Coordinates of C-alpha atoms in Angstrom, one line a residue:
Chain H
X194 CA 0.0 0.0 0.0
X195 CA 3.0 2.3 0.4
X196 CA 4.1 4.2 -2.6
X197 CA 7.7 3.6 -3.4
X198 CA 8.3 5.8 -6.4
X199 CA 6.2 8.8 -7.3
X200 CA 6.5 10.8 -10.5
X201 CA 6.3 14.2 -8.7
X202 CA 6.9 13.6 -5.0
X203 CA 9.8 12.4 -2.9
X204 CA 8.8 10.8 0.4
X205 CA 11.1 11.4 3.3
X206 CA 12.7 8.4 4.9
X207 CA 11.4 8.2 8.4
X208 CA 12.2 6.0 11.3
X209 CA 10.4 2.7 11.3
X210 CA 8.8 1.9 14.6
X211 CA 6.8 -0.9 16.2
X212 CA 3.3 -0.4 17.5
X213 CA 0.3 -2.5 18.4
X214 CA -3.1 -2.7 16.9
X215 CA -5.6 -4.8 18.9
X216 CA -2.6 -6.6 20.5
X217 CA -1.0 -7.4 17.1
X218 CA 2.5 -6.1 16.4
X219 CA 2.7 -3.8 13.4
X220 CA 5.3 -1.5 11.8
X221 CA 4.8 2.1 10.8
X222 CA 6.8 5.4 10.5
X223 CA 7.5 7.6 13.5
X224 CA 5.3 10.7 13.3
X225 CA 2.9 9.6 10.7
X226 CA -0.8 9.6 11.6
X227 CA -2.0 6.3 13.2
X228 CA -4.7 6.0 10.5
X229 CA -2.0 6.1 7.8
X230 CA 0.1 3.5 9.5
X231 CA -2.9 1.2 9.9
X232 CA -4.1 1.8 6.4
X233 CA -0.6 0.9 5.0
X234 CA -0.9 -2.3 7.0
X235 CA -4.3 -3.0 5.4
X236 CA -6.4 -2.1 8.4
X237 CA -9.4 0.0 7.4
X238 CA -11.9 -0.6 10.2
X239 CA -11.0 1.7 13.1
X240 CA -14.1 2.2 15.0
X241 CA -17.7 0.9 15.6
X242 CA -20.6 3.2 15.6
X243 CA -22.6 3.9 18.7
X244 CA -26.1 2.6 17.9
X245 CA -25.6 -0.1 15.4
X246 CA -22.0 -1.1 15.7
X247 CA -21.4 -0.2 12.1
X248 CA -17.7 -0.5 11.0
X249 CA -16.1 2.9 10.5
X250 CA -12.9 4.1 9.0
X251 CA -11.5 7.5 8.5
X252 CA -13.4 9.9 6.2
X253 CA -11.8 13.4 6.0
X254 CA -8.3 12.4 7.3
X255 CA -7.7 15.9 8.6
X256 CA -9.5 16.0 12.0
X257 CA -12.9 17.4 11.0
X258 CA -15.3 14.5 11.1
X259 CA -14.5 12.2 14.0
X260 CA -15.1 9.0 12.1
X261 CA -11.8 7.5 13.0
X262 CA -11.9 7.5 16.8
X263 CA -9.6 4.9 18.4
X264 CA -8.3 4.1 21.9
X265 CA -4.6 4.9 22.2
X266 CA -2.7 3.6 25.3
X267 CA -6.0 3.4 27.1
X268 CA -7.2 6.9 26.2
X269 CA -10.4 6.9 24.2
X270 CA -11.7 9.3 21.5
X271 CA -8.4 9.8 19.8
X272 CA -8.6 10.9 16.2
X273 CA -6.5 8.3 14.4
X274 CA -6.0 10.7 11.4
X275 CA -4.3 13.4 13.4
X276 CA -2.6 11.6 16.2
X277 CA 1.0 10.8 15.4
X278 CA 2.4 7.4 15.7
X279 CA 5.1 6.8 18.4
X280 CA 7.1 3.7 19.1
X281 CA 5.3 1.2 21.3
X282 CA 1.9 2.8 21.0
X283 CA -1.0 0.4 21.8
X284 CA -4.0 1.2 19.6
X285 CA -7.4 -0.4 19.9
X286 CA -10.6 -0.2 18.0
X287 CA -13.1 1.9 19.8
X288 CA -16.5 0.4 20.0
X289 CA -19.3 2.9 20.5
X290 CA -18.6 5.7 23.0
X291 CA -15.6 4.0 24.5
X292 CA -14.8 3.7 28.2
X293 CA -15.9 6.5 30.4
X294 CA -12.5 7.0 31.9
X295 CA -9.2 6.5 30.3
X296 CA -7.2 3.6 31.7
X297 CA -3.6 4.6 31.1
X298 CA -1.4 1.6 31.4
Chain I
X229 CA -20.3 20.8 -30.5
X230 CA -19.0 22.8 -27.7
X231 CA -21.5 21.3 -25.3
X232 CA -20.2 17.9 -26.0
X233 CA -16.7 18.9 -25.1
X234 CA -17.9 20.2 -21.7
X235 CA -19.6 16.9 -20.9
X236 CA -16.9 14.6 -22.3
X237 CA -13.6 16.4 -22.1
X238 CA -13.0 15.5 -25.7
X239 CA -13.0 18.2 -28.4
X240 CA -14.9 17.8 -31.6
X241 CA -13.3 17.5 -35.0
X242 CA -14.3 21.1 -35.7
X243 CA -12.6 22.3 -32.6
X244 CA -9.4 20.5 -33.5
X245 CA -9.5 21.8 -37.1
X246 CA -9.8 25.3 -35.8
X247 CA -6.5 25.1 -34.0
X248 CA -4.2 23.6 -36.6
X249 CA -2.3 25.5 -39.3
X250 CA -2.7 25.3 -43.1
X251 CA -1.7 22.3 -45.1
X252 CA 1.3 24.2 -46.4
X253 CA 2.5 25.0 -42.9
X254 CA 2.1 21.5 -41.8
X255 CA 4.3 20.3 -44.6
X256 CA 7.0 22.7 -43.6
X257 CA 7.9 21.3 -40.1
X258 CA 6.7 20.7 -36.6
X259 CA 3.9 22.8 -35.2
X260 CA 2.2 23.3 -31.8
X261 CA -1.3 22.1 -31.2
X262 CA -2.9 23.9 -28.2
X263 CA -5.9 21.9 -27.1
X264 CA -7.2 24.6 -24.9
X265 CA -10.8 25.6 -25.7
X266 CA -12.2 27.0 -22.5
X267 CA -11.7 30.5 -21.1
X268 CA -9.9 30.0 -17.7
X269 CA -7.5 32.3 -16.0
X270 CA -4.2 31.0 -17.2
X271 CA -1.2 32.4 -19.2
X272 CA 2.0 30.5 -18.7
X273 CA 2.1 29.2 -22.3
X274 CA 2.4 32.7 -23.7
X275 CA 5.3 33.4 -21.3
X276 CA 7.1 30.1 -22.1
X277 CA 7.6 30.6 -25.8
X278 CA 11.0 32.1 -26.7
X279 CA 10.0 32.8 -30.2
X280 CA 6.9 34.8 -29.4
X281 CA 4.8 32.3 -31.3
X282 CA 2.0 32.3 -28.8
X283 CA 0.3 35.7 -29.2
X284 CA 0.2 38.1 -26.2
X285 CA -2.9 37.7 -24.0
X286 CA -5.3 40.7 -23.8
X287 CA -6.8 39.3 -20.6
X288 CA -5.9 36.4 -18.4
X289 CA -8.9 34.3 -19.6
X290 CA -7.9 34.5 -23.3
X291 CA -7.7 31.3 -25.3
X292 CA -4.1 31.1 -26.7
X293 CA -3.6 32.0 -30.4
X294 CA -0.6 30.9 -32.4
X295 CA 1.6 32.7 -35.0
X296 CA 2.5 29.8 -37.2
X297 CA 5.4 31.6 -38.9
X298 CA 7.2 31.9 -35.5
X299 CA 6.4 28.5 -34.1
X300 CA 9.4 26.1 -34.4
X301 CA 7.8 23.2 -32.7
X302 CA 10.5 23.1 -30.0
X303 CA 8.1 21.8 -27.4
X304 CA 8.9 24.0 -24.5
X305 CA 5.3 25.0 -24.1
X306 CA 4.3 21.4 -23.9
X307 CA 6.1 21.2 -20.5
X308 CA 4.9 24.6 -19.4
X309 CA 1.2 24.2 -19.7
X310 CA -0.4 23.6 -16.3
X311 CA -3.4 21.8 -17.9
X312 CA -1.1 19.5 -20.0
X313 CA -3.1 20.5 -23.0
X314 CA -0.3 21.4 -25.4
X315 CA 1.2 19.0 -28.0
X316 CA 3.6 19.3 -30.9
X317 CA 3.1 17.4 -34.1
X318 CA 5.7 16.9 -36.8
X319 CA 4.2 15.5 -40.0
X320 CA 7.6 15.8 -41.9
X321 CA 9.3 13.1 -39.8
X322 CA 9.1 10.6 -42.6
X323 CA 6.8 9.5 -45.5
X324 CA 4.8 7.2 -43.2
X325 CA 5.4 8.5 -39.7
X326 CA 4.9 11.6 -37.7
X327 CA 6.2 12.6 -34.3
X328 CA 3.9 13.6 -31.5
X329 CA 5.3 15.4 -28.4
X330 CA 3.1 14.9 -25.4
X331 CA 3.4 15.7 -21.7
X332 CA 4.0 12.6 -19.5
X333 CA 3.8 12.6 -15.7
X334 CA 4.0 8.9 -14.7
X335 CA 6.4 6.3 -13.7
X336 CA 8.2 4.5 -15.1
X337 CA 9.4 6.9 -17.7
X338 CA 9.7 5.5 -21.2
X339 CA 13.1 5.1 -22.8
X340 CA 14.2 6.0 -26.3
X341 CA 13.5 3.1 -28.7
X342 CA 10.9 1.6 -26.4
X343 CA 7.7 0.3 -28.1
X344 CA 4.6 1.8 -26.6
X345 CA 0.8 1.7 -27.1
X346 CA -0.5 4.9 -28.7
X347 CA -3.7 6.1 -27.2
X348 CA -6.4 8.4 -28.3
X349 CA -8.0 11.3 -26.4
X350 CA -10.4 8.8 -24.8
X351 CA -7.6 6.4 -23.9
X352 CA -8.4 3.9 -26.6
X353 CA -5.5 2.0 -28.1
X354 CA -4.9 3.2 -31.7
X355 CA -1.6 1.5 -32.7
X356 CA 1.9 0.9 -31.4
X357 CA 4.7 3.3 -31.8
X358 CA 8.3 3.9 -30.9
X359 CA 9.6 6.4 -28.4
X360 CA 11.9 8.8 -30.3
X361 CA 13.0 11.2 -27.6
X362 CA 12.4 11.8 -23.8
X363 CA 13.0 15.2 -22.4
X364 CA 12.8 14.6 -18.6
X365 CA 11.4 17.3 -16.4
X366 CA 13.3 18.1 -13.2
X367 CA 11.4 16.9 -10.1
X368 CA 9.2 18.3 -8.6
X369 CA 8.6 21.2 -11.0
X370 CA 9.2 19.8 -14.4
X371 CA 7.0 17.8 -16.7
X372 CA 8.6 15.2 -18.9
X373 CA 7.9 15.6 -22.7
X374 CA 7.9 12.4 -24.7
X375 CA 8.3 12.5 -28.4
X376 CA 6.8 9.4 -30.0
X377 CA 6.7 8.1 -33.6
X378 CA 3.2 7.4 -34.8
X379 CA 1.5 6.5 -38.1
X380 CA 1.2 9.8 -40.0
X381 CA -2.6 9.5 -40.4
X382 CA -3.0 9.4 -36.6
X383 CA -1.1 12.7 -36.0
X384 CA -4.3 14.4 -34.8
X385 CA -5.4 11.4 -32.8
X386 CA -2.5 10.2 -30.7
X387 CA -2.4 12.1 -27.4
X388 CA -1.1 9.6 -24.8
X389 CA 1.0 6.5 -24.5
X390 CA 0.9 3.4 -22.4
X391 CA 4.0 1.4 -21.6
X392 CA 3.4 -2.2 -22.6
X393 CA 5.0 -5.0 -20.7
X394 CA 6.2 -2.7 -17.9
X395 CA 2.7 -1.8 -16.6
X396 CA 1.4 1.5 -17.8
X397 CA 0.0 4.9 -16.8
X398 CA -2.3 3.3 -14.2
X399 CA 0.4 1.1 -12.6
X400 CA 3.7 1.8 -11.0
Chain F
X157 CA -4.0 28.9 31.9
X158 CA -1.1 31.2 31.2
X159 CA -1.3 35.0 31.3
X160 CA -3.0 36.5 28.3
X161 CA -0.5 37.8 25.8
X162 CA -1.3 40.3 23.1
X163 CA -0.6 40.3 19.4
X164 CA -1.4 42.8 16.7
X165 CA -2.8 40.3 14.3
X166 CA -3.8 36.7 15.0
X167 CA -4.5 34.5 11.9
X168 CA -6.3 31.3 12.2
X169 CA -5.3 29.0 9.4
X170 CA -1.9 28.9 7.7
X171 CA -3.1 28.0 4.2
X172 CA -2.6 30.2 1.1
X173 CA -5.0 32.9 2.3
X174 CA -3.6 33.0 5.9
X175 CA 0.1 33.0 4.8
X176 CA -0.4 35.7 2.2
X177 CA -2.3 37.9 4.7
X178 CA 0.5 37.3 7.2
X179 CA 3.3 38.3 4.7
X180 CA 1.4 41.3 3.5
X181 CA 0.6 42.6 7.0
X182 CA 4.1 41.8 8.2
X183 CA 5.6 43.8 5.3
X184 CA 4.0 46.9 6.9
X185 CA 5.4 46.1 10.3
X186 CA 2.4 44.4 11.8
X187 CA 3.3 41.8 14.4
X188 CA 1.6 38.6 13.3
X189 CA 0.8 35.3 15.0
X190 CA 0.0 32.7 12.4
X191 CA -1.8 29.7 13.9
X192 CA -2.6 26.3 12.4
X193 CA -3.7 23.0 13.8
X194 CA -1.2 21.2 11.5
X195 CA 2.4 21.2 12.4
X196 CA 3.4 23.0 9.2
X197 CA 2.0 26.0 7.3
X198 CA 0.7 25.3 3.8
X199 CA -2.9 24.2 4.1
X200 CA -4.3 22.3 1.2
X201 CA -1.4 23.4 -1.0
X202 CA 0.9 20.8 0.5
X203 CA -1.1 18.0 -1.3
X204 CA -1.5 19.6 -4.7
X205 CA 1.0 18.0 -7.1
X206 CA -0.5 19.6 -10.2
X207 CA 0.6 22.9 -11.7
X208 CA -1.4 26.0 -10.8
X209 CA -3.2 28.3 -13.2
X210 CA -3.4 32.1 -13.1
X211 CA -0.7 34.6 -13.9
X212 CA 2.8 33.6 -14.8
X213 CA 4.1 36.1 -12.3
X214 CA 2.0 34.8 -9.6
X215 CA 3.0 31.1 -9.4
X216 CA 1.1 29.8 -12.5
X217 CA 2.9 26.8 -13.9
X218 CA 4.2 26.0 -10.4
X219 CA 3.2 22.9 -8.6
X220 CA 1.0 23.5 -5.5
X221 CA 3.5 21.6 -3.3
X222 CA 6.3 24.0 -4.4
X223 CA 4.1 27.1 -3.8
X224 CA 3.3 25.7 -0.4
X225 CA 7.0 25.2 0.4
X226 CA 8.0 28.7 -0.8
X227 CA 5.1 30.4 1.1
X228 CA 5.8 28.5 4.3
X229 CA 9.5 29.3 4.1
X230 CA 8.8 33.0 3.6
X231 CA 6.4 33.0 6.6
X232 CA 8.9 31.2 8.8
X233 CA 11.7 33.6 7.9
X234 CA 9.7 36.8 8.3
X235 CA 10.8 38.4 11.6
X236 CA 7.3 39.8 12.1
X237 CA 5.5 36.5 11.8
X238 CA 5.4 34.0 14.6
X239 CA 4.1 30.6 13.6
X240 CA 2.2 28.5 16.1
X241 CA 1.7 25.0 14.8
X242 CA -0.3 22.1 16.3
X243 CA -2.5 24.7 17.8
X244 CA -6.2 24.6 17.5
X245 CA -8.3 27.8 17.9
X246 CA -11.1 27.0 20.3
X247 CA -13.1 30.2 20.3
X248 CA -13.2 34.0 20.2
X249 CA -14.9 35.9 23.0
X250 CA -15.8 39.3 21.5
X251 CA -16.8 41.0 24.7
X252 CA -13.2 41.0 26.0
X253 CA -11.5 40.2 22.7
X254 CA -10.0 36.9 23.9
X255 CA -8.9 34.2 21.5
X256 CA -8.7 30.8 23.2
X257 CA -6.1 28.4 21.8
X258 CA -5.2 24.8 22.5
X259 CA -1.5 24.4 22.1
X260 CA 0.6 21.3 22.6
X261 CA 1.4 22.8 26.1
X262 CA -2.1 23.5 27.2
X263 CA -4.8 26.1 26.8
X264 CA -3.6 29.6 26.1
X265 CA -5.5 32.9 25.8
X266 CA -4.4 35.7 23.4
X267 CA -5.8 39.2 23.0
X268 CA -5.3 40.1 19.3
X269 CA -5.9 43.6 18.1
X270 CA -7.1 42.2 14.8
X271 CA -8.2 38.6 13.9
X272 CA -8.3 36.9 10.5
X273 CA -10.2 33.7 10.1
X274 CA -8.8 31.7 7.1
X275 CA -9.9 28.2 8.1
X276 CA -10.7 27.0 4.6
X277 CA -13.4 24.4 3.9
X278 CA -14.3 20.7 4.3
X279 CA -15.8 18.0 2.1
X280 CA -19.6 17.8 1.7
X281 CA -21.1 14.4 2.5
X282 CA -23.4 12.6 0.1
X283 CA -26.3 10.5 1.2
X284 CA -26.5 6.9 -0.1
X285 CA -26.8 3.5 1.5
X286 CA -23.5 2.3 2.7
X287 CA -22.0 5.8 2.9
X288 CA -20.4 5.2 6.3
X289 CA -18.5 2.1 5.2
X290 CA -14.7 2.2 5.6
X291 CA -13.4 2.9 2.1
X292 CA -15.7 5.9 1.6
X293 CA -13.3 8.8 1.8
X294 CA -13.4 12.5 1.0
X295 CA -11.2 13.4 -2.0
X296 CA -9.1 15.6 0.3
X297 CA -8.5 12.6 2.5
X298 CA -7.3 10.5 -0.4
X299 CA -5.0 13.3 -1.4
X300 CA -3.6 13.6 2.1
X301 CA -3.0 9.8 2.4
X302 CA -1.3 9.6 -1.0
X303 CA 0.6 12.9 -1.3
X304 CA 1.5 13.6 2.2
X305 CA 1.9 10.1 3.7
X306 CA 2.7 8.1 0.6
X307 CA 0.0 5.5 1.2
X308 CA -2.3 4.3 -1.5
X309 CA -6.0 4.4 -0.5
X310 CA -6.9 1.1 -2.2
X311 CA -6.8 -0.8 -5.4
X312 CA -9.8 0.5 -7.4
X313 CA -11.6 3.8 -7.0
X314 CA -15.0 5.2 -7.9
X315 CA -14.8 9.0 -8.0
X316 CA -18.0 10.9 -7.3
X317 CA -18.0 14.5 -8.7
X318 CA -16.4 16.1 -11.7
X319 CA -15.5 19.5 -10.2
X320 CA -11.8 20.3 -10.3
X321 CA -11.1 18.3 -7.1
X322 CA -12.7 15.1 -8.5
X323 CA -10.8 15.5 -11.8
X324 CA -7.5 16.3 -10.2
X325 CA -7.6 13.6 -7.6
X326 CA -8.5 11.0 -10.2
X327 CA -5.3 12.0 -12.1
X328 CA -3.3 11.9 -8.9
X329 CA -4.6 8.5 -8.1
X330 CA -3.4 7.3 -11.5
X331 CA 0.0 8.9 -10.8
X332 CA 0.2 6.9 -7.5
X333 CA -0.5 3.7 -9.4
X334 CA -4.1 3.3 -8.3
X335 CA -6.8 2.2 -10.8
X336 CA -9.7 4.6 -11.2
X337 CA -12.7 2.6 -12.5
X338 CA -14.9 5.6 -13.3
X339 CA -15.9 9.1 -12.4
X340 CA -19.6 9.9 -12.0
X341 CA -21.2 13.3 -12.2
X342 CA -24.8 14.0 -11.5
X343 CA -25.0 17.0 -13.8
X344 CA -25.0 16.7 -17.6
X345 CA -21.8 18.7 -17.8
X346 CA -18.3 18.3 -16.3
X347 CA -18.0 20.7 -13.4
X348 CA -14.3 21.5 -13.4
X349 CA -11.9 22.8 -16.1
X350 CA -12.1 20.9 -19.4
X351 CA -8.3 20.4 -19.5
X352 CA -8.4 18.5 -16.3
X353 CA -11.1 16.2 -17.8
X354 CA -9.1 15.7 -21.0
X355 CA -6.1 14.6 -18.9
X356 CA -8.1 11.7 -17.3
X357 CA -10.0 10.8 -20.4
X358 CA -6.8 10.1 -22.3
X359 CA -5.8 7.7 -19.4
X360 CA -9.0 5.7 -20.3
X361 CA -10.9 6.9 -17.2
X362 CA -14.6 7.1 -18.2
X363 CA -16.5 10.2 -17.1
X364 CA -20.1 9.3 -16.8
X365 CA -22.3 12.5 -16.7
X366 CA -25.9 12.2 -15.5
X367 CA -24.9 9.4 -13.3
X368 CA -24.8 8.9 -9.5
X369 CA -24.1 6.3 -6.9
X370 CA -27.1 4.2 -5.9
X371 CA -25.3 2.4 -3.0
X372 CA -22.1 1.1 -1.6
X373 CA -21.9 -2.4 -0.3
X374 CA -19.5 -4.6 1.7
X375 CA -19.3 -6.6 4.8
X376 CA -16.8 -4.6 6.9
X377 CA -15.6 -2.2 4.2
X378 CA -16.4 -1.1 0.7
X379 CA -16.3 -4.1 -1.7
X380 CA -18.3 -2.6 -4.5
X381 CA -20.6 0.2 -5.6
X382 CA -23.8 0.4 -7.7
X383 CA -24.0 3.4 -10.0
X384 CA -27.0 4.4 -12.1
X385 CA -28.1 7.0 -14.6
X386 CA -30.3 9.8 -13.2
X387 CA -33.1 11.7 -14.9
X388 CA -33.9 15.4 -15.0
X389 CA -35.4 15.2 -11.6
X390 CA -32.3 13.7 -10.0
X391 CA -34.0 10.3 -9.7
X392 CA -32.2 7.1 -10.5
X393 CA -33.4 5.3 -13.5
X394 CA -34.2 1.7 -12.6
X395 CA -32.6 -0.8 -15.0
X396 CA -29.6 1.5 -15.6
X397 CA -27.7 0.1 -12.7
X398 CA -24.0 -1.0 -13.1
X399 CA -22.1 -2.9 -10.5
X400 CA -18.5 -1.7 -10.0
X401 CA -16.0 -3.7 -8.0
X402 CA -14.2 -0.9 -6.2
X403 CA -12.7 -0.7 -2.7
X404 CA -12.6 3.0 -2.5
X405 CA -15.4 5.5 -3.1
X406 CA -14.1 9.0 -3.2
X407 CA -16.4 11.9 -2.6
X408 CA -15.7 15.1 -4.4
X409 CA -19.1 16.6 -4.4
X410 CA -18.3 20.1 -3.2
X411 CA -16.8 21.9 -0.2
X412 CA -18.4 23.8 2.6
X413 CA -16.7 26.7 4.4
X414 CA -15.3 25.7 7.8
X415 CA -17.1 28.5 9.6
X416 CA -18.0 27.1 13.0
X417 CA -15.5 29.4 14.5
X418 CA -17.3 32.4 13.1
X419 CA -20.7 31.2 14.3
X420 CA -19.3 30.9 17.8
X421 CA -17.6 34.3 17.7
X422 CA -20.9 35.9 16.7
X423 CA -20.2 37.1 13.2
X424 CA -23.3 37.5 11.1
X425 CA -23.6 34.6 8.7
X426 CA -25.7 34.2 5.6
X427 CA -26.6 31.3 3.3
X428 CA -25.4 31.7 -0.3
X429 CA -25.3 28.4 -2.2
X430 CA -23.2 29.8 -5.0
X431 CA -20.4 30.6 -2.5
X432 CA -20.6 27.2 -0.8
X433 CA -23.4 27.4 1.8
X434 CA -23.1 29.3 5.0
X435 CA -20.6 32.1 4.6
X436 CA -19.8 35.1 6.8
X437 CA -21.1 38.5 5.8
X438 CA -18.1 40.6 4.9
X439 CA -17.3 43.9 3.1
X440 CA -14.9 44.7 0.3
X441 CA -12.0 44.8 2.8
X442 CA -12.8 41.3 3.9
X443 CA -14.1 42.5 7.3
X444 CA -17.0 40.7 8.9
X445 CA -19.7 42.3 11.0
X446 CA -17.5 41.8 14.0
X447 CA -15.3 44.8 14.2
X448 CA -11.6 43.8 13.7
X449 CA -12.5 40.3 12.6
X450 CA -11.6 39.5 8.9
X451 CA -11.9 36.5 6.6
X452 CA -10.1 35.3 3.5
X453 CA -10.0 32.2 1.3
X454 CA -12.4 29.3 1.1
X455 CA -14.1 30.2 4.4
X456 CA -15.4 33.4 2.7
X457 CA -16.3 31.7 -0.6
X458 CA -15.3 28.4 -2.2
X459 CA -13.0 29.2 -5.0
X460 CA -9.3 28.5 -5.9
X461 CA -5.9 28.9 -4.4
X462 CA -5.2 32.0 -6.6
X463 CA -8.3 33.9 -5.2
X464 CA -7.5 32.7 -1.7
X465 CA -4.0 34.3 -2.0
X466 CA -5.4 37.5 -3.5
X467 CA -8.0 37.7 -0.7
X468 CA -5.3 37.1 1.9
X469 CA -3.1 39.9 0.5
X470 CA -6.2 42.2 0.5
X471 CA -7.2 41.3 4.1
X472 CA -3.5 41.8 5.1
X473 CA -3.2 45.3 3.7
X474 CA -6.7 46.3 5.0
X475 CA -5.7 45.1 8.5
X476 CA -2.4 47.0 8.3
X477 CA -4.3 50.1 7.3
X478 CA -6.7 49.7 10.1
X479 CA -3.8 49.6 12.5
X480 CA -2.4 52.8 11.1
X481 CA 0.6 51.2 9.4
X482 CA 0.0 52.4 5.9
X483 CA -1.2 55.8 4.6
X484 CA -4.7 56.2 3.2
X485 CA -3.3 56.9 -0.3
X486 CA -1.0 53.9 -0.4
X487 CA -3.7 51.7 1.0
X488 CA -6.2 52.8 -1.6
X489 CA -3.7 52.0 -4.4
X490 CA -2.9 48.6 -3.1
X491 CA -6.5 47.8 -2.3
X492 CA -7.5 48.7 -5.9
X493 CA -4.7 46.5 -7.2
X494 CA -5.9 43.4 -5.3
X495 CA -9.5 44.0 -6.1
X496 CA -8.6 44.3 -9.8
X497 CA -6.7 41.0 -9.6
X498 CA -9.7 39.3 -8.0
X499 CA -11.9 40.7 -10.7
X500 CA -9.7 39.4 -13.5
X501 CA -9.4 36.0 -11.9
X502 CA -13.2 35.9 -11.7
X503 CA -13.8 37.3 -15.2
X504 CA -14.0 34.0 -17.1
X505 CA -17.2 31.9 -17.7
X506 CA -16.0 29.3 -15.1
X507 CA -16.4 31.9 -12.3
X508 CA -19.9 33.1 -13.2
X509 CA -21.5 31.4 -10.2
X510 CA -19.1 33.0 -7.8
X511 CA -19.6 36.4 -9.2
X512 CA -23.4 36.0 -8.8
X513 CA -23.0 34.8 -5.3
X514 CA -20.7 37.8 -4.4
X515 CA -23.3 40.2 -5.9
X516 CA -25.9 38.7 -3.4
X517 CA -23.4 39.2 -0.6
X518 CA -22.7 42.8 -1.7
X519 CA -26.4 43.6 -1.5
X520 CA -26.6 42.1 2.0
X521 CA -23.4 43.9 3.0
X522 CA -24.7 47.2 1.8
X523 CA -27.5 46.8 4.3
X524 CA -25.6 45.4 7.3
X525 CA -22.0 46.3 7.6
X526 CA -21.0 49.9 8.3
X527 CA -17.6 50.3 6.6

């Protein structure tokens, strides 16, 4: 899913870091949005809706729409499209409104 | 019909005929074909021509007009046009073939001598041709100009290429 | 909360409009705080790989990404401009003139003498069954993913909307090696510039006018879409359905100004569809009904980067003048120059709708804003 050669753009080499999605080990680039790292790994479903548990992914990718809310290191309602990936981050799918209180590990 | 162009993106025969020079001029050497038919605010083509072959704009929305006596068919404007709407055609290349210069912004870049598919304005395959010359654009600003050999009768049809065997415009 | 600091001009949004306003005002000695929720200035320009139109002297023929880089550099180097990145503007409280910001270090308050809102616009949503499935993305989102982060959105795309954004993003998808199955447009004509349409037609991408999406389907994400022809009353024609195996449905059906901030601040708003929906009421100097609060760019009317930049320069010089940094005579000359530029950019047939919308706004402004 990652673009290696682009006719117009050069993509900066960034540091590869390990992170966790639903307990599974994945690799991404330091500083890229979580949604981008997940998407590159083939993960499109980030969230389940409140009433009917519909699968949701990102939509606007810029922080406007709140479609991509995930739980990061125990903190709910994090926008996956704006939150930057850091090494060792534990990301989980948020189902519905998420936990009332964050449970920082 | 102009209306068709605005719903398909493909100009009519009449629109094309209106932007090409006389038969006599076409037999003299390469010439530019500016497929820009809509008034939009844009003027880099006029500024890019070193020979003054594109007439000065009265207003920013003018449709470019060409002075055929001054056009040398050098192809600089092909790379300059933001809409990638300019081509150069040389019907004097040989008895059976013409050259078409077209803007190309995909990878991989074709190489001289490579056989490619010649595509029409609607992306349909017309024939195969050989790449004659590639003038690379400098990343990120430049647009590569590819000069391709095509059957002469298709000089007003061939407007894109697809690399065969190496993937194409829609693949890396 | 830290002590309130003051600034002469606070600009919310460091896209083309915001940066140009900052540079213009700073050139007259105005002290500018340029704020953006992203970590870098540039706005939507950072994703635009295509070459811009407009005047040769004003960045025409230059790629959006290069314009973004140049503008951002100029803003960062300008001693009168302080850039605050990763900072979200939360609200403006007009009674005491406080602008509330959320910075990476916490909530901060600022008291600006003048405020410019240049927050741009966001994608409109389209209603169809399955529109909330992962894989339905805004066109801007696809651009961000591809051109900023280097990630392909999927394998096969259905593009909805033939305005400039739909046409350009289809081309950018092809450049990124992604297959575009089709572009559908509800109207009988292509909405964007014909040259953009010609570019994608010669790639073999079909443009289906008078077509729309009936539904998207898939178990956990988009697996396909059904498109159909629509009649003169926007109704789908049964029997004309076509099933497309796509995994991405890209919405490019128009933009709406991101003007929540202005609603909260208490600026008068008005609904003008030709300008993009709800827009602020503003005068010829880009000032809203809130004294000292200005707007520029897509938040004022959905147009192009070239008009956003011109409006930014106009707002910048108007603000400098209101702060007494430029003489009346010099201001008048500059103002006329920028207004003329905007007029010329909007003179072609493709800007007809905008011009009509602005005329409606001028009528309203004449009644409500005291200049």
